[in-house]
Amino acid sequence: MLSFNTFVNRQFKISLIFLFLALFFGILYSINLLGYSINSTTLLPSNIRSLHISLILYGFVPLMLSYLPFLIINKDGVQSEKGLHYLNLYTIFWYIFLVFMISSLLFGNTRGLAFYDFPYELNFILAIAGVFYIIALYKYIKAYEIIPLWIKVCLWVVVIAPFALLILMNPVIGQVESTISGPHGDNTLGMSLALIPIYYLIIKLLNVGTFKARWNILWIIPTIFYFGSVLYRTFVGHLTYDQEWFFQWLTFLYIPILYRWYKDAQIETFAQKALLISILAFLFVDVEGNILFIPEFRWLFHRNDLIVAHAHVAMGIGVFFMVIAMFVSYVKELKKLSFYILYLSGLLGIFTVLSISGFIEANVIHGNIDFLWALRSMFGVLTFSSLFTFISCKFELTNLQKYNLFGVLADGLGGVFLILLASFIYPLLGFSFTGTYEYIVFAFVSTTGIIHYFALRYKEHEQILTKITVTTRVIISSVFFALFYNKTLGIEALMISLFDVTFASIFLLFFYKENFLCQK
């Protein structure tokens, strides 16, 4: 049976792939802003920007945060095999959503929004994932003799969440399109309010022994006013700037309560430092956000690089280090100081240069924005490099493992490379490119690379998975040969056919014989 600790460690590292992609597309977009771009259908700056933001908002960070109730349940010593099964299904469907989202945005299926830019229909996949999340939580709850109050609250929240998601994100009756302009003081209050219970639960998870929260009136007051503002905006009309300003400044009440909770908690060293980084980032963003809400400042810096810098601290440090604090005891790589140094140096560098750029754009100071943007790209690469802390390389490989590793590089990465760049490379090589069936072929190529990866990863299934790749290659090779021979496709079809049949033949000549003799 898969243990909860093993499951969490595995999903943490798998989901890092989406953080890897988010940072990668962020660097590409940063380079695009410097004026360097290529004529690729899938790598248009608008697509890349949407991919970067959407992967940050829907990828690694929110998925890992959603594990928080189950981490606390595990701390309580409560186990449920069925609950873990449904939690795994929830995670898989979230991954399916992310794959659909990436494909949709790569091919330009955007809604023209600053956030939530992917097609609305994909929210139904998230809603299905939410159903499995509810079932998983319910299965774990059944294992309790006395159900804690916080779990009852979580259950009600997650039961409502899938329905709220489909309503709020709906382009006709939802709130997304209707709240993309204006001061949004109540929205800011709502976003900050959403983080307060998460901080409470994280401290509850990390605290040695039982944690008792104090000064609760400081979150109760903003909560009452926030829901009052939502009801007013829904049934009465728009809020005035002064009204929203009042709601915005209510977020100052979160500063003393986070200080009180942090001081009252007893937490292991690395987790304590990660949590402190998160809280300091949250408090900085809260203070800076309230200052930027002053009308004279707001319109001066509205939508310039200072606001982008602000968002990097909020999400890239504040919320990100929430996750780091949660998983320190589960992922040994999170206790490597090099990760923190590289990541924070990169993010703080991005924040600094974008803040200076924001003042230049507002004509407060003078300077070279292009130079600052170049530094932003360099700091992005530094942040990106911190993720290599989680990669461990195994250099002692058998010949068959080397064969599968080459398959991962040639097909897995090669397929992705073609999806991103084929519309640019094909015309350079003199090949025709329609931008239709080719992408389906590239997807098959990438899938073959994934099968090679599984053969490399799971030794017990190595032979059968490798044989599947061989069979796939022979079939695809034969089809491309036929299409070349009847002149439906050009020389590129013959090249693909020769590559696949050669790759398959290498296995049959050198590895299949060895396997056959061993079995005999």
Short mmCIF file of C-alpha atoms in Angstrom, two decimals:
data_model
loop_
_atom_site.label_atom_id
_atom_site.label_comp_id
_atom_site.label_asym_id
_atom_site.label_seq_id
_atom_site.Cartn_x
_atom_site.Cartn_y
_atom_site.Cartn_z
CA MET A 1 0.00 0.00 0.00
CA LEU A 2 1.28 3.48 -0.89
CA SER A 3 2.02 5.45 2.29
CA PHE A 4 0.80 9.02 2.69
CA ASN A 5 4.35 10.34 3.12
CA THR A 6 5.52 8.65 -0.09
CA PHE A 7 2.49 9.95 -1.97
CA VAL A 8 3.06 13.53 -0.84
CA ASN A 9 6.78 13.44 -1.63
CA ARG A 10 6.09 12.06 -5.10
CA GLN A 11 3.35 14.55 -5.98
CA PHE A 12 5.44 17.46 -4.71
CA LYS A 13 8.22 16.57 -7.16
CA ILE A 14 5.87 15.77 -10.06
CA SER A 15 4.04 19.08 -9.66
CA LEU A 16 7.39 20.89 -9.75
CA ILE A 17 7.31 20.20 -13.49
CA PHE A 18 4.55 22.80 -13.81
CA LEU A 19 6.52 25.30 -11.73
CA PHE A 20 9.49 24.57 -14.00
CA LEU A 21 7.30 25.39 -17.03
CA ALA A 22 5.88 28.50 -15.37
CA LEU A 23 9.35 29.93 -14.76
CA PHE A 24 10.54 28.85 -18.22
CA PHE A 25 7.70 30.69 -19.96
CA GLY A 26 8.24 33.67 -17.65
CA ILE A 27 11.87 33.91 -18.81
CA LEU A 28 10.78 33.61 -22.47
CA TYR A 29 8.25 36.42 -22.03
CA SER A 30 10.89 38.56 -20.33
CA ILE A 31 13.20 38.02 -23.31
CA ASN A 32 10.34 38.88 -25.68
CA LEU A 33 9.96 42.24 -23.93
CA LEU A 34 13.58 42.96 -24.82
CA GLY A 35 12.63 42.66 -28.48
CA TYR A 36 13.91 39.14 -29.07
CA SER A 37 11.28 36.77 -30.44
CA ILE A 38 10.81 34.21 -33.19
CA ASN A 39 7.98 33.70 -35.62
CA SER A 40 6.43 30.70 -33.90
CA THR A 41 2.67 30.15 -33.79
CA THR A 42 2.77 28.72 -30.28
CA LEU A 43 5.37 31.09 -28.81
CA LEU A 44 3.56 34.36 -29.40
CA PRO A 45 4.21 36.77 -26.51
CA SER A 46 0.50 36.88 -25.60
CA ASN A 47 0.41 33.07 -25.34
CA ILE A 48 3.59 32.95 -23.26
CA ARG A 49 2.36 35.60 -20.84
CA SER A 50 -0.91 33.75 -20.28
CA LEU A 51 0.98 30.48 -19.79
CA HIS A 52 3.33 32.01 -17.22
CA ILE A 53 0.57 33.61 -15.16
CA SER A 54 -1.88 30.68 -15.42
CA LEU A 55 0.75 28.09 -14.45
CA ILE A 56 1.71 30.18 -11.42
CA LEU A 57 -1.93 30.62 -10.36
CA TYR A 58 -3.10 27.07 -11.12
CA GLY A 59 0.03 24.90 -11.08
CA PHE A 60 2.39 23.86 -8.31
CA VAL A 61 1.41 26.35 -5.59
CA PRO A 62 -2.41 25.93 -5.39
CA LEU A 63 -2.22 22.16 -5.83
CA MET A 64 0.25 21.79 -2.97
CA LEU A 65 -1.73 24.20 -0.78
CA SER A 66 -4.81 22.03 -1.27
CA TYR A 67 -3.02 19.17 0.52
CA LEU A 68 -2.95 21.19 3.75
CA PRO A 69 -6.00 19.58 5.47
CA PHE A 70 -4.66 16.11 4.68
CA LEU A 71 -1.23 16.97 6.08
CA ILE A 72 -2.87 17.99 9.36
CA ILE A 73 -4.99 14.83 9.36
CA ASN A 74 -1.84 12.78 8.82
CA LYS A 75 -0.21 14.64 11.73
CA ASP A 76 -3.16 13.54 13.88
CA GLY A 77 -2.27 9.92 13.01
CA VAL A 78 -5.45 9.32 10.99
CA GLN A 79 -5.03 7.04 7.97
CA SER A 80 -7.44 6.02 5.21
CA GLU A 81 -6.51 3.86 2.23
CA LYS A 82 -9.70 4.84 0.38
CA GLY A 83 -9.17 8.50 1.21
CA LEU A 84 -5.65 8.38 -0.22
CA HIS A 85 -7.00 6.69 -3.35
CA TYR A 86 -9.46 9.53 -3.99
CA LEU A 87 -6.83 12.13 -3.14
CA ASN A 88 -4.67 10.56 -5.84
CA LEU A 89 -7.58 10.76 -8.33
CA TYR A 90 -8.07 14.41 -7.39
CA THR A 91 -4.40 15.09 -8.14
CA ILE A 92 -4.49 13.23 -11.47
CA PHE A 93 -7.51 15.21 -12.67
CA TRP A 94 -5.80 18.44 -11.63
CA TYR A 95 -2.83 17.38 -13.81
CA ILE A 96 -5.24 16.65 -16.67
CA PHE A 97 -6.66 20.16 -16.28
CA LEU A 98 -3.15 21.65 -16.40
CA VAL A 99 -2.29 19.69 -19.58
CA PHE A 100 -5.50 20.93 -21.25
CA MET A 101 -4.79 24.47 -20.07
CA ILE A 102 -1.23 24.44 -21.44
CA SER A 103 -2.38 23.12 -24.81
CA SER A 104 -5.21 25.64 -25.03
CA LEU A 105 -3.02 28.62 -24.23
CA LEU A 106 -0.16 27.47 -26.48
CA PHE A 107 -2.54 27.55 -29.43
CA GLY A 108 -3.90 30.97 -28.52
CA ASN A 109 -7.23 30.01 -26.93
CA THR A 110 -7.34 32.94 -24.51
CA ARG A 111 -10.13 35.11 -23.13
CA GLY A 112 -8.20 38.37 -23.10
CA LEU A 113 -8.19 38.56 -19.30
CA ALA A 114 -5.34 39.54 -16.99
CA PHE A 115 -5.96 36.30 -15.07
CA TYR A 116 -8.01 33.11 -15.63
CA ASP A 117 -7.22 33.49 -19.31
CA PHE A 118 -7.90 29.88 -20.38
CA PRO A 119 -11.24 28.67 -21.84
CA TYR A 120 -14.04 28.64 -19.27
CA GLU A 121 -15.01 25.03 -20.09
CA LEU A 122 -11.78 23.75 -18.50
CA ASN A 123 -13.20 24.72 -15.11
CA PHE A 124 -15.42 21.64 -15.38
CA ILE A 125 -12.30 19.44 -15.17
CA LEU A 126 -11.34 21.29 -11.99
CA ALA A 127 -14.87 20.78 -10.68
CA ILE A 128 -14.56 17.01 -11.29
CA ALA A 129 -11.24 17.06 -9.42
CA GLY A 130 -13.04 18.88 -6.63
CA VAL A 131 -15.58 16.08 -6.33
CA PHE A 132 -12.77 13.57 -5.71
CA TYR A 133 -11.28 15.98 -3.17
CA ILE A 134 -14.59 16.07 -1.30
CA ILE A 135 -14.81 12.26 -1.29
CA ALA A 136 -11.19 11.97 -0.08
CA LEU A 137 -11.81 14.40 2.78
CA TYR A 138 -15.03 12.58 3.71
CA LYS A 139 -13.24 9.21 3.80
CA TYR A 140 -10.59 10.61 6.13
CA ILE A 141 -13.25 12.25 8.32
CA LYS A 142 -14.92 8.87 8.82
CA ALA A 143 -11.69 7.62 10.42
CA TYR A 144 -12.00 10.22 13.23
CA GLU A 145 -13.76 9.29 16.44
CA ILE A 146 -14.47 12.95 17.22
CA ILE A 147 -14.44 15.25 14.20
CA PRO A 148 -12.59 18.55 14.87
CA LEU A 149 -14.42 21.78 14.06
CA TRP A 150 -11.82 22.93 11.52
CA ILE A 151 -12.41 19.77 9.45
CA LYS A 152 -16.18 20.34 9.44
CA VAL A 153 -15.57 23.89 8.16
CA CYS A 154 -13.16 22.60 5.48
CA LEU A 155 -15.71 20.04 4.32
CA TRP A 156 -18.42 22.67 3.88
CA VAL A 157 -16.02 24.95 2.01
CA VAL A 158 -14.88 22.25 -0.42
CA VAL A 159 -18.47 21.09 -1.02
CA ILE A 160 -19.38 24.62 -2.08
CA ALA A 161 -16.13 25.23 -4.02
CA PRO A 162 -16.88 23.30 -7.30
CA PHE A 163 -20.24 25.04 -7.71
CA ALA A 164 -18.81 28.45 -6.80
CA LEU A 165 -15.99 27.90 -9.31
CA LEU A 166 -18.37 27.24 -12.21
CA ILE A 167 -20.54 30.25 -11.32
CA LEU A 168 -17.81 32.81 -10.57
CA MET A 169 -15.77 31.93 -13.65
CA ASN A 170 -18.76 31.90 -16.00
CA PRO A 171 -18.30 34.56 -18.71
CA VAL A 172 -22.00 35.53 -18.60
CA ILE A 173 -23.08 35.45 -14.95
CA GLY A 174 -19.66 35.30 -13.23
CA GLN A 175 -17.53 37.96 -11.57
CA VAL A 176 -14.28 37.62 -13.56
CA GLU A 177 -15.04 39.91 -16.48
CA SER A 178 -16.96 42.36 -14.28
CA THR A 179 -14.05 42.98 -11.92
CA ILE A 180 -11.12 43.66 -14.25
CA SER A 181 -11.26 47.42 -13.79
CA GLY A 182 -11.68 49.74 -10.81
CA PRO A 183 -9.98 50.02 -7.42
CA HIS A 184 -11.06 46.62 -6.00
CA GLY A 185 -10.42 47.34 -2.37
CA ASP A 186 -12.92 44.67 -1.32
CA ASN A 187 -11.32 42.15 -3.71
CA THR A 188 -7.92 42.82 -2.15
CA LEU A 189 -9.46 42.35 1.28
CA GLY A 190 -11.01 39.09 0.09
CA MET A 191 -7.73 37.74 -1.28
CA SER A 192 -5.91 38.60 1.93
CA LEU A 193 -8.73 37.13 3.98
CA ALA A 194 -8.43 33.84 2.09
CA LEU A 195 -4.79 33.54 3.22
CA ILE A 196 -5.48 34.04 6.94
CA PRO A 197 -7.17 30.64 7.56
CA ILE A 198 -4.40 29.03 5.47
CA TYR A 199 -1.78 30.61 7.74
CA TYR A 200 -3.71 29.37 10.76
CA LEU A 201 -3.85 25.81 9.43
CA ILE A 202 -0.16 25.86 8.45
CA ILE A 203 0.80 26.97 11.96
CA LYS A 204 -1.50 24.27 13.34
CA LEU A 205 0.31 21.73 11.14
CA LEU A 206 3.83 22.85 12.02
CA ASN A 207 3.33 23.60 15.72
CA VAL A 208 4.73 21.12 18.20
CA GLY A 209 1.69 20.15 20.24
CA THR A 210 -1.69 21.91 20.19
CA PHE A 211 -1.91 25.45 18.84
CA LYS A 212 -4.48 27.88 20.29
CA ALA A 213 -5.09 31.00 18.19
CA ARG A 214 -5.45 34.35 19.96
CA TRP A 215 -6.66 37.85 18.96
CA ASN A 216 -9.29 36.32 16.64
CA ILE A 217 -11.32 39.54 16.58
CA LEU A 218 -8.71 40.89 14.16
CA TRP A 219 -9.84 38.51 11.41
CA ILE A 220 -13.52 38.48 12.37
CA ILE A 221 -13.96 42.22 11.71
CA PRO A 222 -12.55 42.15 8.12
CA THR A 223 -14.55 39.00 7.39
CA ILE A 224 -17.84 40.67 8.29
CA PHE A 225 -17.06 43.74 6.21
CA TYR A 226 -15.84 41.71 3.22
CA PHE A 227 -19.01 39.64 2.95
CA GLY A 228 -21.01 42.80 3.46
CA SER A 229 -19.21 44.39 0.48
CA VAL A 230 -19.86 41.35 -1.71
CA LEU A 231 -23.58 41.42 -0.87
CA TYR A 232 -23.71 45.16 -1.53
CA ARG A 233 -21.98 44.85 -4.89
CA THR A 234 -24.24 41.92 -5.87
CA PHE A 235 -27.63 43.32 -4.89
CA VAL A 236 -27.21 47.11 -4.68
CA GLY A 237 -24.51 48.36 -7.04
CA HIS A 238 -20.87 49.35 -7.45
CA LEU A 239 -18.86 50.53 -4.49
CA THR A 240 -17.39 54.03 -4.47
CA TYR A 241 -13.64 54.53 -4.37
CA ASP A 242 -13.81 55.70 -0.74
CA GLN A 243 -15.82 52.61 0.22
CA GLU A 244 -13.30 50.32 -1.43
CA TRP A 245 -10.49 52.30 0.16
CA PHE A 246 -12.01 51.58 3.57
CA PHE A 247 -12.11 47.84 2.83
CA GLN A 248 -8.54 47.95 1.54
CA TRP A 249 -7.23 49.45 4.78
CA LEU A 250 -8.96 46.78 6.86
CA THR A 251 -6.18 44.44 5.71
CA PHE A 252 -3.88 46.23 8.20
CA LEU A 253 -5.63 44.21 10.92
CA TYR A 254 -3.86 41.10 9.64
CA ILE A 255 -0.44 42.43 10.62
CA PRO A 256 -0.77 42.09 14.41
CA ILE A 257 -2.66 38.79 14.25
CA LEU A 258 0.04 37.11 12.13
CA TYR A 259 2.68 38.44 14.51
CA ARG A 260 0.76 37.02 17.49
CA TRP A 261 0.24 33.59 15.90
CA TYR A 262 3.86 33.29 14.78
CA LYS A 263 5.21 34.24 18.22
CA ASP A 264 2.89 31.74 19.94
CA ALA A 265 3.92 28.83 17.70
CA GLN A 266 6.72 26.33 18.34
CA ILE A 267 8.02 25.20 14.96
CA GLU A 268 11.04 23.25 13.64
CA THR A 269 13.88 25.48 12.38
CA PHE A 270 13.66 25.18 8.58
CA ALA A 271 9.85 25.29 8.55
CA GLN A 272 9.93 28.26 10.91
CA LYS A 273 12.27 30.19 8.62
CA ALA A 274 10.17 29.39 5.54
CA LEU A 275 7.02 30.51 7.35
CA LEU A 276 8.72 33.71 8.52
CA ILE A 277 9.75 34.52 4.93
CA SER A 278 6.14 33.99 3.81
CA ILE A 279 4.69 36.18 6.56
CA LEU A 280 7.22 38.97 6.00
CA ALA A 281 6.41 38.95 2.27
CA PHE A 282 2.67 39.02 3.05
CA LEU A 283 3.08 41.96 5.43
CA PHE A 284 5.28 43.86 2.97
CA VAL A 285 2.74 43.38 0.19
CA ASP A 286 -0.06 44.42 2.54
CA VAL A 287 1.67 47.68 3.50
CA GLU A 288 2.86 48.42 -0.05
CA GLY A 289 -0.57 47.59 -1.47
CA ASN A 290 -2.29 49.99 0.90
CA ILE A 291 0.16 52.75 -0.01
CA LEU A 292 -0.38 52.13 -3.73
CA PHE A 293 -4.14 52.37 -3.14
CA ILE A 294 -3.80 56.09 -2.37
CA PRO A 295 -5.36 57.69 -5.50
CA GLU A 296 -2.36 59.88 -6.34
CA PHE A 297 -0.06 56.85 -6.21
CA ARG A 298 -2.50 54.39 -7.75
CA TRP A 299 -2.95 56.20 -11.04
CA LEU A 300 0.75 57.08 -11.15
CA PHE A 301 1.83 53.43 -11.01
CA HIS A 302 -1.31 51.82 -12.43
CA ARG A 303 -0.39 48.68 -14.39
CA ASN A 304 3.30 49.51 -14.68
CA ASP A 305 6.31 47.42 -13.62
CA LEU A 306 6.01 48.36 -9.93
CA ILE A 307 2.69 46.50 -9.80
CA VAL A 308 4.31 43.51 -11.54
CA ALA A 309 7.11 43.58 -8.94
CA HIS A 310 4.46 43.69 -6.19
CA ALA A 311 2.78 40.57 -7.65
CA HIS A 312 6.10 38.68 -7.75
CA VAL A 313 6.58 39.20 -4.01
CA ALA A 314 2.96 38.32 -3.22
CA MET A 315 2.84 35.06 -5.15
CA GLY A 316 6.48 34.18 -5.77
CA ILE A 317 7.58 34.66 -2.16
CA GLY A 318 4.55 35.06 0.13
CA VAL A 319 2.33 32.23 -1.09
CA PHE A 320 5.20 30.09 -2.43
CA PHE A 321 6.92 29.90 0.95
CA MET A 322 3.64 28.86 2.54
CA VAL A 323 4.01 25.67 0.51
CA ILE A 324 7.70 25.33 1.38
CA ALA A 325 6.92 25.55 5.10
CA MET A 326 4.23 22.87 4.75
CA PHE A 327 6.48 20.30 3.07
CA VAL A 328 9.83 20.74 4.83
CA SER A 329 9.36 17.54 6.83
CA TYR A 330 8.31 15.56 3.73
CA VAL A 331 10.87 16.64 1.10
CA LYS A 332 14.52 16.41 2.18
CA GLU A 333 15.70 18.78 -0.58
CA LEU A 334 13.84 21.62 1.17
CA LYS A 335 16.51 21.54 3.88
CA LYS A 336 19.24 22.53 1.41
CA LEU A 337 20.34 26.12 1.99
CA SER A 338 21.38 26.47 -1.67
CA PHE A 339 17.73 26.31 -2.79
CA TYR A 340 16.72 29.23 -0.56
CA ILE A 341 19.74 31.35 -1.57
CA LEU A 342 19.20 30.86 -5.32
CA TYR A 343 15.43 31.23 -5.26
CA LEU A 344 15.27 34.29 -3.00
CA SER A 345 18.19 35.99 -4.75
CA GLY A 346 16.37 35.58 -8.05
CA LEU A 347 12.96 36.76 -6.83
CA LEU A 348 14.30 39.70 -4.85
CA GLY A 349 16.40 40.68 -7.86
CA ILE A 350 13.30 40.63 -10.08
CA PHE A 351 11.41 42.69 -7.51
CA THR A 352 14.18 45.28 -7.26
CA VAL A 353 14.73 45.88 -10.98
CA LEU A 354 10.99 45.94 -11.75
CA SER A 355 10.36 48.40 -8.91
CA ILE A 356 13.04 50.74 -10.26
CA SER A 357 11.58 50.28 -13.75
CA GLY A 358 8.14 51.20 -12.36
CA PHE A 359 9.45 54.50 -10.99
CA ILE A 360 11.06 55.23 -14.36
CA GLU A 361 7.80 54.48 -16.20
CA ALA A 362 5.98 56.83 -13.80
CA ASN A 363 8.56 59.57 -14.61
CA VAL A 364 9.59 59.79 -10.95
CA ILE A 365 13.22 59.00 -11.80
CA HIS A 366 15.24 58.55 -14.99
CA GLY A 367 16.99 55.39 -16.18
CA ASN A 368 17.35 52.71 -18.84
CA ILE A 369 14.33 50.37 -18.74
CA ASP A 370 15.78 47.96 -21.31
CA PHE A 371 18.82 47.40 -19.10
CA LEU A 372 16.57 46.70 -16.11
CA TRP A 373 14.49 44.28 -18.17
CA ALA A 374 17.68 42.47 -19.18
CA LEU A 375 18.56 42.15 -15.49
CA ARG A 376 15.02 40.85 -14.88
CA SER A 377 15.68 38.04 -17.37
CA MET A 378 18.98 37.21 -15.68
CA PHE A 379 17.37 37.07 -12.24
CA GLY A 380 14.64 34.88 -13.75
CA VAL A 381 17.30 32.41 -14.88
CA LEU A 382 18.76 32.47 -11.33
CA THR A 383 15.34 31.65 -9.86
CA PHE A 384 14.87 28.93 -12.47
CA SER A 385 18.23 27.38 -11.54
CA SER A 386 17.06 26.84 -7.94
CA LEU A 387 14.70 24.07 -9.14
CA PHE A 388 17.67 21.93 -10.15
CA THR A 389 18.20 21.37 -6.42
CA PHE A 390 15.40 18.79 -6.64
CA ILE A 391 16.98 16.83 -9.51
CA SER A 392 19.13 13.82 -8.65
CA CYS A 393 21.08 12.16 -11.47
CA LYS A 394 21.79 8.44 -11.66
CA PHE A 395 24.84 7.94 -13.85
CA GLU A 396 25.20 4.16 -13.60
CA LEU A 397 22.81 3.00 -16.29
CA THR A 398 22.45 -0.32 -18.10
CA ASN A 399 22.56 -0.31 -21.90
CA LEU A 400 18.78 -0.67 -22.09
CA GLN A 401 18.35 2.25 -19.67
CA LYS A 402 20.65 4.33 -21.88
CA TYR A 403 18.46 3.36 -24.85
CA ASN A 404 15.35 4.57 -23.02
CA LEU A 405 17.11 7.72 -21.82
CA PHE A 406 17.95 8.60 -25.41
CA GLY A 407 14.29 7.94 -26.27
CA VAL A 408 13.23 10.42 -23.57
CA LEU A 409 15.58 13.06 -24.97
CA ALA A 410 14.85 12.38 -28.65
CA ASP A 411 11.07 11.94 -28.48
CA GLY A 412 9.95 13.44 -25.18
CA LEU A 413 11.93 16.66 -25.35
CA GLY A 414 12.08 16.55 -29.15
CA GLY A 415 8.29 16.46 -29.39
CA VAL A 416 7.94 19.44 -27.07
CA PHE A 417 10.63 21.26 -29.04
CA LEU A 418 8.69 20.69 -32.27
CA ILE A 419 5.40 21.83 -30.73
CA LEU A 420 7.04 25.08 -29.69
CA LEU A 421 9.23 25.75 -32.71
CA ALA A 422 8.09 23.72 -35.74
CA SER A 423 6.16 26.61 -37.29
CA PHE A 424 9.43 28.56 -37.27
CA ILE A 425 11.89 25.75 -38.20
CA TYR A 426 9.96 23.92 -40.95
CA PRO A 427 9.92 26.88 -43.41
CA LEU A 428 13.64 27.47 -42.75
CA LEU A 429 14.36 23.88 -43.81
CA GLY A 430 12.12 24.15 -46.86
CA PHE A 431 9.39 21.86 -45.48
CA SER A 432 5.71 22.65 -45.85
CA PHE A 433 3.88 23.33 -42.59
CA THR A 434 0.10 23.51 -42.32
CA GLY A 435 -0.08 23.88 -38.55
CA THR A 436 -2.79 21.20 -38.24
CA TYR A 437 -1.98 17.48 -38.38
CA GLU A 438 1.70 18.14 -37.57
CA TYR A 439 0.86 19.03 -33.98
CA ILE A 440 -0.99 15.73 -33.56
CA VAL A 441 2.14 13.94 -34.78
CA PHE A 442 4.29 15.93 -32.35
CA ALA A 443 1.93 14.95 -29.52
CA PHE A 444 2.39 11.27 -30.43
CA VAL A 445 6.15 11.80 -30.49
CA SER A 446 6.06 13.31 -27.01
CA THR A 447 3.90 10.44 -25.76
CA THR A 448 6.46 7.92 -27.02
CA GLY A 449 9.08 9.81 -25.04
CA ILE A 450 6.89 9.59 -21.93
CA ILE A 451 6.63 5.81 -22.34
CA HIS A 452 10.43 5.68 -22.60
CA TYR A 453 10.57 7.66 -19.34
CA PHE A 454 8.30 5.17 -17.58
CA ALA A 455 10.48 2.33 -18.88
CA LEU A 456 13.50 4.14 -17.46
CA ARG A 457 11.76 4.95 -14.17
CA TYR A 458 10.13 1.60 -13.40
CA LYS A 459 12.67 -1.19 -13.69
CA GLU A 460 10.08 -3.94 -13.14
CA HIS A 461 8.15 -2.87 -16.27
CA GLU A 462 11.17 -1.91 -18.37
CA GLN A 463 10.89 -4.65 -21.00
CA ILE A 464 7.18 -4.42 -21.74
CA LEU A 465 7.18 -0.60 -21.89
CA THR A 466 10.18 -0.57 -24.20
CA LYS A 467 8.45 -3.08 -26.48
CA ILE A 468 5.42 -0.78 -26.63
CA THR A 469 7.65 2.04 -27.89
CA VAL A 470 9.15 -0.30 -30.51
CA THR A 471 5.70 -1.35 -31.74
CA THR A 472 4.57 2.27 -31.88
CA ARG A 473 7.65 3.30 -33.84
CA VAL A 474 7.23 0.52 -36.44
CA ILE A 475 3.58 1.43 -37.06
CA ILE A 476 4.26 5.18 -37.28
CA SER A 477 7.30 4.55 -39.50
CA SER A 478 5.26 2.47 -41.93
CA VAL A 479 2.53 5.12 -42.20
CA PHE A 480 4.99 7.94 -42.85
CA PHE A 481 6.80 5.82 -45.44
CA ALA A 482 3.52 5.19 -47.25
CA LEU A 483 2.57 8.89 -47.16
CA PHE A 484 5.98 9.82 -48.55
CA TYR A 485 5.82 7.17 -51.28
CA ASN A 486 2.44 8.32 -52.59
CA LYS A 487 3.66 11.96 -52.43
CA THR A 488 1.10 13.04 -49.82
CA LEU A 489 3.98 14.27 -47.64
CA GLY A 490 7.47 15.44 -48.51
CA ILE A 491 10.98 14.41 -47.54
CA GLU A 492 10.31 15.16 -43.85
CA ALA A 493 8.00 12.12 -43.77
CA LEU A 494 10.80 9.87 -45.04
CA MET A 495 13.18 11.29 -42.42
CA ILE A 496 10.70 10.54 -39.61
CA SER A 497 10.12 7.06 -41.01
CA LEU A 498 13.86 6.29 -41.16
CA PHE A 499 14.45 7.62 -37.65
CA ASP A 500 11.69 5.54 -36.06
CA VAL A 501 12.46 2.29 -37.86
CA THR A 502 16.17 2.69 -37.05
CA PHE A 503 15.43 3.34 -33.39
CA ALA A 504 13.14 0.29 -33.23
CA SER A 505 15.72 -1.86 -35.01
CA ILE A 506 18.39 -1.02 -32.44
CA PHE A 507 16.22 -2.57 -29.73
CA LEU A 508 15.44 -5.65 -31.83
CA LEU A 509 19.08 -6.23 -32.77
CA PHE A 510 20.77 -5.61 -29.42
CA PHE A 511 18.23 -5.88 -26.59
CA TYR A 512 15.36 -8.11 -27.70
CA LYS A 513 17.76 -11.01 -28.40
CA GLU A 514 19.32 -10.65 -24.96
CA ASN A 515 15.91 -10.64 -23.30
CA PHE A 516 14.72 -13.64 -25.37
CA LEU A 517 17.75 -15.74 -24.44
CA CYS A 518 17.41 -14.89 -20.74
CA GLN A 519 13.77 -15.96 -20.70
CA LYS A 520 14.57 -19.14 -22.58
#
